[in-house]
mmCIF file of C-alpha atoms in Angstrom:
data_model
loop_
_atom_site.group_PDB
_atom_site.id
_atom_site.type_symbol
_atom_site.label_atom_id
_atom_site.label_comp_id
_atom_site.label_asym_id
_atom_site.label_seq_id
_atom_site.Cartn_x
_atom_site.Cartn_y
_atom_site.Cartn_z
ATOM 1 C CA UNK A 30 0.000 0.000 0.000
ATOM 2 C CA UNK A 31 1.601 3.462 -0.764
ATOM 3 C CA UNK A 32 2.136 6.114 2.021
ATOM 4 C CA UNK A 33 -1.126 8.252 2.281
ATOM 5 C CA UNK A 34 1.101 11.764 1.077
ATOM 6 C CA UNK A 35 1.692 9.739 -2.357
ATOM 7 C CA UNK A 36 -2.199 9.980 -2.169
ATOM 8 C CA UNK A 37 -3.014 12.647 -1.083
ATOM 9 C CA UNK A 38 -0.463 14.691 -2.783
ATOM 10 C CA UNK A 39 -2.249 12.743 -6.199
ATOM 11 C CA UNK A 40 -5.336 14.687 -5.311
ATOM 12 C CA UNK A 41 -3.453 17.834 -4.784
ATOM 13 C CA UNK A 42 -1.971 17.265 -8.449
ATOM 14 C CA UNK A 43 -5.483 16.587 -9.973
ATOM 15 C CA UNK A 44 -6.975 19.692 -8.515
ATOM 16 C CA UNK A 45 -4.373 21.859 -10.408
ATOM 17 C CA UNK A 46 -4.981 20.228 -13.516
ATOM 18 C CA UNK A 47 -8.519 20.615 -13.544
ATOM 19 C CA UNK A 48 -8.013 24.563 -12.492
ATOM 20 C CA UNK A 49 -8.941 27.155 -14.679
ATOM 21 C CA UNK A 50 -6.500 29.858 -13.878
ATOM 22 C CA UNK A 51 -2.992 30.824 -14.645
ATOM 23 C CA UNK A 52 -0.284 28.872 -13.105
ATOM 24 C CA UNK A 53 0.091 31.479 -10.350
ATOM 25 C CA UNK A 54 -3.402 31.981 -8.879
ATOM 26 C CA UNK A 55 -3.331 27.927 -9.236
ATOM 27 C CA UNK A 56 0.244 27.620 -7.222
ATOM 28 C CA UNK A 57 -1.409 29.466 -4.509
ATOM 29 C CA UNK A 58 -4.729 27.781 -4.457
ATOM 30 C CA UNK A 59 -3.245 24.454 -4.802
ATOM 31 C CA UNK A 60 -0.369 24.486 -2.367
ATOM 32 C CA UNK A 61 -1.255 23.406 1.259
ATOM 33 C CA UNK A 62 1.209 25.317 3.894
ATOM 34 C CA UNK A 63 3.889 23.141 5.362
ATOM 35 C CA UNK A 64 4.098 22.293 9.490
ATOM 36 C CA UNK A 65 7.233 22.402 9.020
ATOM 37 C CA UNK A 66 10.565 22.236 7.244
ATOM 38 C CA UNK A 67 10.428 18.658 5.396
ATOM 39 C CA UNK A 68 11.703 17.108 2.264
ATOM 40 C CA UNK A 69 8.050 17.140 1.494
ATOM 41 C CA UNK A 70 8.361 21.487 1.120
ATOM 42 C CA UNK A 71 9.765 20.965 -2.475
ATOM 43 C CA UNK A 72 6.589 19.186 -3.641
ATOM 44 C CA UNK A 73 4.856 21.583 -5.807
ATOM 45 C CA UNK A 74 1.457 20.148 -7.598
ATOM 46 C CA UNK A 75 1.130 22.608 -9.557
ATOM 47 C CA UNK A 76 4.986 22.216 -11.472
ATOM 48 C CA UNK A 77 3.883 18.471 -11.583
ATOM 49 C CA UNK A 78 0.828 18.902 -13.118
ATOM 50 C CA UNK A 79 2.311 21.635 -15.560
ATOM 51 C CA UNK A 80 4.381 18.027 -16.824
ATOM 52 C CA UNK A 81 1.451 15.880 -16.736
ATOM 53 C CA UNK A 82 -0.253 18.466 -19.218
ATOM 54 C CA UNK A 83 2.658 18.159 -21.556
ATOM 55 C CA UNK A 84 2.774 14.656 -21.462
ATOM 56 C CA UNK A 85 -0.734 14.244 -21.820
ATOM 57 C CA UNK A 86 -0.735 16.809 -24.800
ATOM 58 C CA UNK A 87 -0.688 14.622 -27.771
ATOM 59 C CA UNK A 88 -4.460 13.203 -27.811
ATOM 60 C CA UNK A 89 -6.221 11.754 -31.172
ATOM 61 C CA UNK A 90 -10.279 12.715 -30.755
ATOM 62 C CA UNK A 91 -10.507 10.200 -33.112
ATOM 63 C CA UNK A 92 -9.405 7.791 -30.168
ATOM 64 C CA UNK A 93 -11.195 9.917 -27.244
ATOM 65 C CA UNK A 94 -14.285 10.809 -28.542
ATOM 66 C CA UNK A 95 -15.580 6.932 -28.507
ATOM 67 C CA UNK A 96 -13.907 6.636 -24.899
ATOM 68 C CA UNK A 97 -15.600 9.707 -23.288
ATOM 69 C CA UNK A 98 -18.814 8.452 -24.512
ATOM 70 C CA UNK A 99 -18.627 5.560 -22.230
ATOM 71 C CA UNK A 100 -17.957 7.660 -19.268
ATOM 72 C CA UNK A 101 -20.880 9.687 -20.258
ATOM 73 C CA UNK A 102 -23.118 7.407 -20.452
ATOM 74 C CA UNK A 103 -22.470 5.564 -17.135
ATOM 75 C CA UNK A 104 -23.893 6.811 -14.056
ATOM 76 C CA UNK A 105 -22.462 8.677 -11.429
ATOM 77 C CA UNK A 106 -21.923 5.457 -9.394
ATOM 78 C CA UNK A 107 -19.851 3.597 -12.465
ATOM 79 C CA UNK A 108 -18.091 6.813 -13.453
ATOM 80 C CA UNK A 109 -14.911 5.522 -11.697
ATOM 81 C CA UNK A 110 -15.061 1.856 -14.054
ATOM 82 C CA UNK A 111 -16.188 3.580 -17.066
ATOM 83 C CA UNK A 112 -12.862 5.843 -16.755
ATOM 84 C CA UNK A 113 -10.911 2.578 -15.942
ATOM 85 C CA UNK A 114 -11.672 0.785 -18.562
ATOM 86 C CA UNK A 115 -11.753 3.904 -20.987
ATOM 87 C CA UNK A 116 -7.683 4.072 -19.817
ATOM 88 C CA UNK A 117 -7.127 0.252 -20.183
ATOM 89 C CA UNK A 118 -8.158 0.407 -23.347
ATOM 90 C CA UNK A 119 -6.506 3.704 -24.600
ATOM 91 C CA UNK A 120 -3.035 1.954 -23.520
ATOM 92 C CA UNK A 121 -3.770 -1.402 -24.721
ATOM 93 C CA UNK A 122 -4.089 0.456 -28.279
ATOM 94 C CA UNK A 123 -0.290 2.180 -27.283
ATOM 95 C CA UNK A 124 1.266 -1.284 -26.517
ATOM 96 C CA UNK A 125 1.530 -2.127 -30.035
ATOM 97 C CA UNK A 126 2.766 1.229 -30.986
ATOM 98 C CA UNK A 127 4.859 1.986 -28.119
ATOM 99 C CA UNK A 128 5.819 -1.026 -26.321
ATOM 100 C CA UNK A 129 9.193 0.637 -24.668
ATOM 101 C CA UNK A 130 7.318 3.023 -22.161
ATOM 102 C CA UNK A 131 6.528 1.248 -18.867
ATOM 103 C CA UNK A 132 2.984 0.315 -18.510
ATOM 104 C CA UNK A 133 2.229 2.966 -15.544
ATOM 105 C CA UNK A 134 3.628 5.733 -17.484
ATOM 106 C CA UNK A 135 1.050 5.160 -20.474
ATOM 107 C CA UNK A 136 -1.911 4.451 -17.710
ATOM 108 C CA UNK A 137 -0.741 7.721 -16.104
ATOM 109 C CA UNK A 138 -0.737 9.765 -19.534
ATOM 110 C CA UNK A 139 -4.039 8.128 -20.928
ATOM 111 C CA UNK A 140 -5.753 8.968 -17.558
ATOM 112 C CA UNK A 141 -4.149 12.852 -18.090
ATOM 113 C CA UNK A 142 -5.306 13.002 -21.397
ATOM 114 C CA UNK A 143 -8.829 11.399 -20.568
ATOM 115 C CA UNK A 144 -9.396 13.808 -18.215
ATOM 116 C CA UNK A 145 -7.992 16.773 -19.809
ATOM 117 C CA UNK A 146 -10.377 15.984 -23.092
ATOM 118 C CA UNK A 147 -13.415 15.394 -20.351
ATOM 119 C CA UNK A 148 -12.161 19.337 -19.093
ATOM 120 C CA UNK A 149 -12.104 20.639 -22.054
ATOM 121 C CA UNK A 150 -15.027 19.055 -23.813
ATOM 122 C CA UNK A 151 -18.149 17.723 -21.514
ATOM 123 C CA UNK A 152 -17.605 20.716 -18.616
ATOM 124 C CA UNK A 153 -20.885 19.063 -16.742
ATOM 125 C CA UNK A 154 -18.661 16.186 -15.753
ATOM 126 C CA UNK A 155 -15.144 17.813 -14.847
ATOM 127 C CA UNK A 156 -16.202 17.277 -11.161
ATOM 128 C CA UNK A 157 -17.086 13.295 -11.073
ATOM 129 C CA UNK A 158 -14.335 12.864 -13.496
ATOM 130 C CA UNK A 159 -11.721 14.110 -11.329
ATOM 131 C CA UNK A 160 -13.081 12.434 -8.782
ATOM 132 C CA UNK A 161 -12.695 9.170 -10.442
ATOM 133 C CA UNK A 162 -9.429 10.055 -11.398
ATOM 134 C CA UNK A 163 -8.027 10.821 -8.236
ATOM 135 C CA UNK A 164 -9.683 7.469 -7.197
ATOM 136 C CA UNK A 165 -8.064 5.482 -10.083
ATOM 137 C CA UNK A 166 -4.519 6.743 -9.897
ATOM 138 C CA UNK A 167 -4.418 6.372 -6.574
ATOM 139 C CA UNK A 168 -5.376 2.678 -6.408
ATOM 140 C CA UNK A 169 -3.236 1.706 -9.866
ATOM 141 C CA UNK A 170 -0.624 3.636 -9.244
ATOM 142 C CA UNK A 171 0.066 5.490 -6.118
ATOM 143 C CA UNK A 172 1.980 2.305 -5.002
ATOM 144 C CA UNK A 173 4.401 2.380 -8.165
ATOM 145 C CA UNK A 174 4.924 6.546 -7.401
ATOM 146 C CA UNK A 175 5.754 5.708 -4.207
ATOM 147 C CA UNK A 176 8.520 3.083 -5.488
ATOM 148 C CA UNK A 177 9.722 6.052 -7.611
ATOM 149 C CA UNK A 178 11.183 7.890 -5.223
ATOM 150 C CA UNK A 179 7.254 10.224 -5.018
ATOM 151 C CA UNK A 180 5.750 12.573 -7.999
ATOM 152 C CA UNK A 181 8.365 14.741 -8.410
ATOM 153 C CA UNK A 182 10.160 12.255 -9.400
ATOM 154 C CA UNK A 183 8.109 10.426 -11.811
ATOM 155 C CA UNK A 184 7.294 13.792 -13.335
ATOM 156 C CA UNK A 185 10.844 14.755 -13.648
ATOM 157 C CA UNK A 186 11.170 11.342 -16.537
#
């Protein structure tokens, strides 16, 4: 199980992506004050979600469209499996075409581009969508940041 900062800090992360405003107004919304001075006071969500964005950046509609129209369609309640599966399938298209990236880093850039296009496109369900998003990275990979040495690190490859 990963430490509960790898998760919460995920949530932290998702919040800034799905913010409207410039970088700045986001870096102060987004940051939480520190207790004290910890190696955790050079986590910034909002520089790691600035590198989700630009790995995320590169989306097909062609590919999305189809996806998001699972998501919604399903229910509040099945929002979180609709975007699960819409991600599994997304990188089970990539294997073929990228097969060298590790497996987390295309279920973390599908579910960044998934939820970018779901920002950008269908505003009426930013909210459950980030919800299920936090919920999904955190249970597929918050265990695999953690072995990374946290986000900063896994946003810094």
């Amino acid at each position: 199980m990963a430490p509960k900062n790898i998760e919460h800090q995920t949530i932290q992360i998702i919040n800034c992506l799905f913010e409207k405003y410039s970088s700045e107004s986001v870096r102060y919304r987004c940051m939480v004050e520190p207790d004290g001075v910890t190696d955790e006071d050079s986590f910034d969500p909002v520089l790691i979600a600035d590198k989700l964005r630009e790995l995320a950046d590169n989306y097909d509609d062609t590919v999305i469209q189809p996806l998001i129209k699972n998501v919604q369609q399903a229910a509040a309640d099945q929002v979180v499996a609709a975007f699960s599966r819409s991600v599994d399938s997304l990188c089970q298209s990539w294997v073929v075409e990228r097969a060298e990236v590790a497996p987390e880093k295309q279920i973390l850039k599908a579910s960044i581009m998934l939820g970018l296009y779901v920002k950008k496109h269908c505003p009426d369900l930013t909210g459950i969508v980030q919800g299920a998003m936090g919920d999904f990275l955190n249970t597929r990979l918050a265990s695999w940041v953690a072995q990374q040495g946290g986000w900063d690190e896994v946003a810094s490859r």
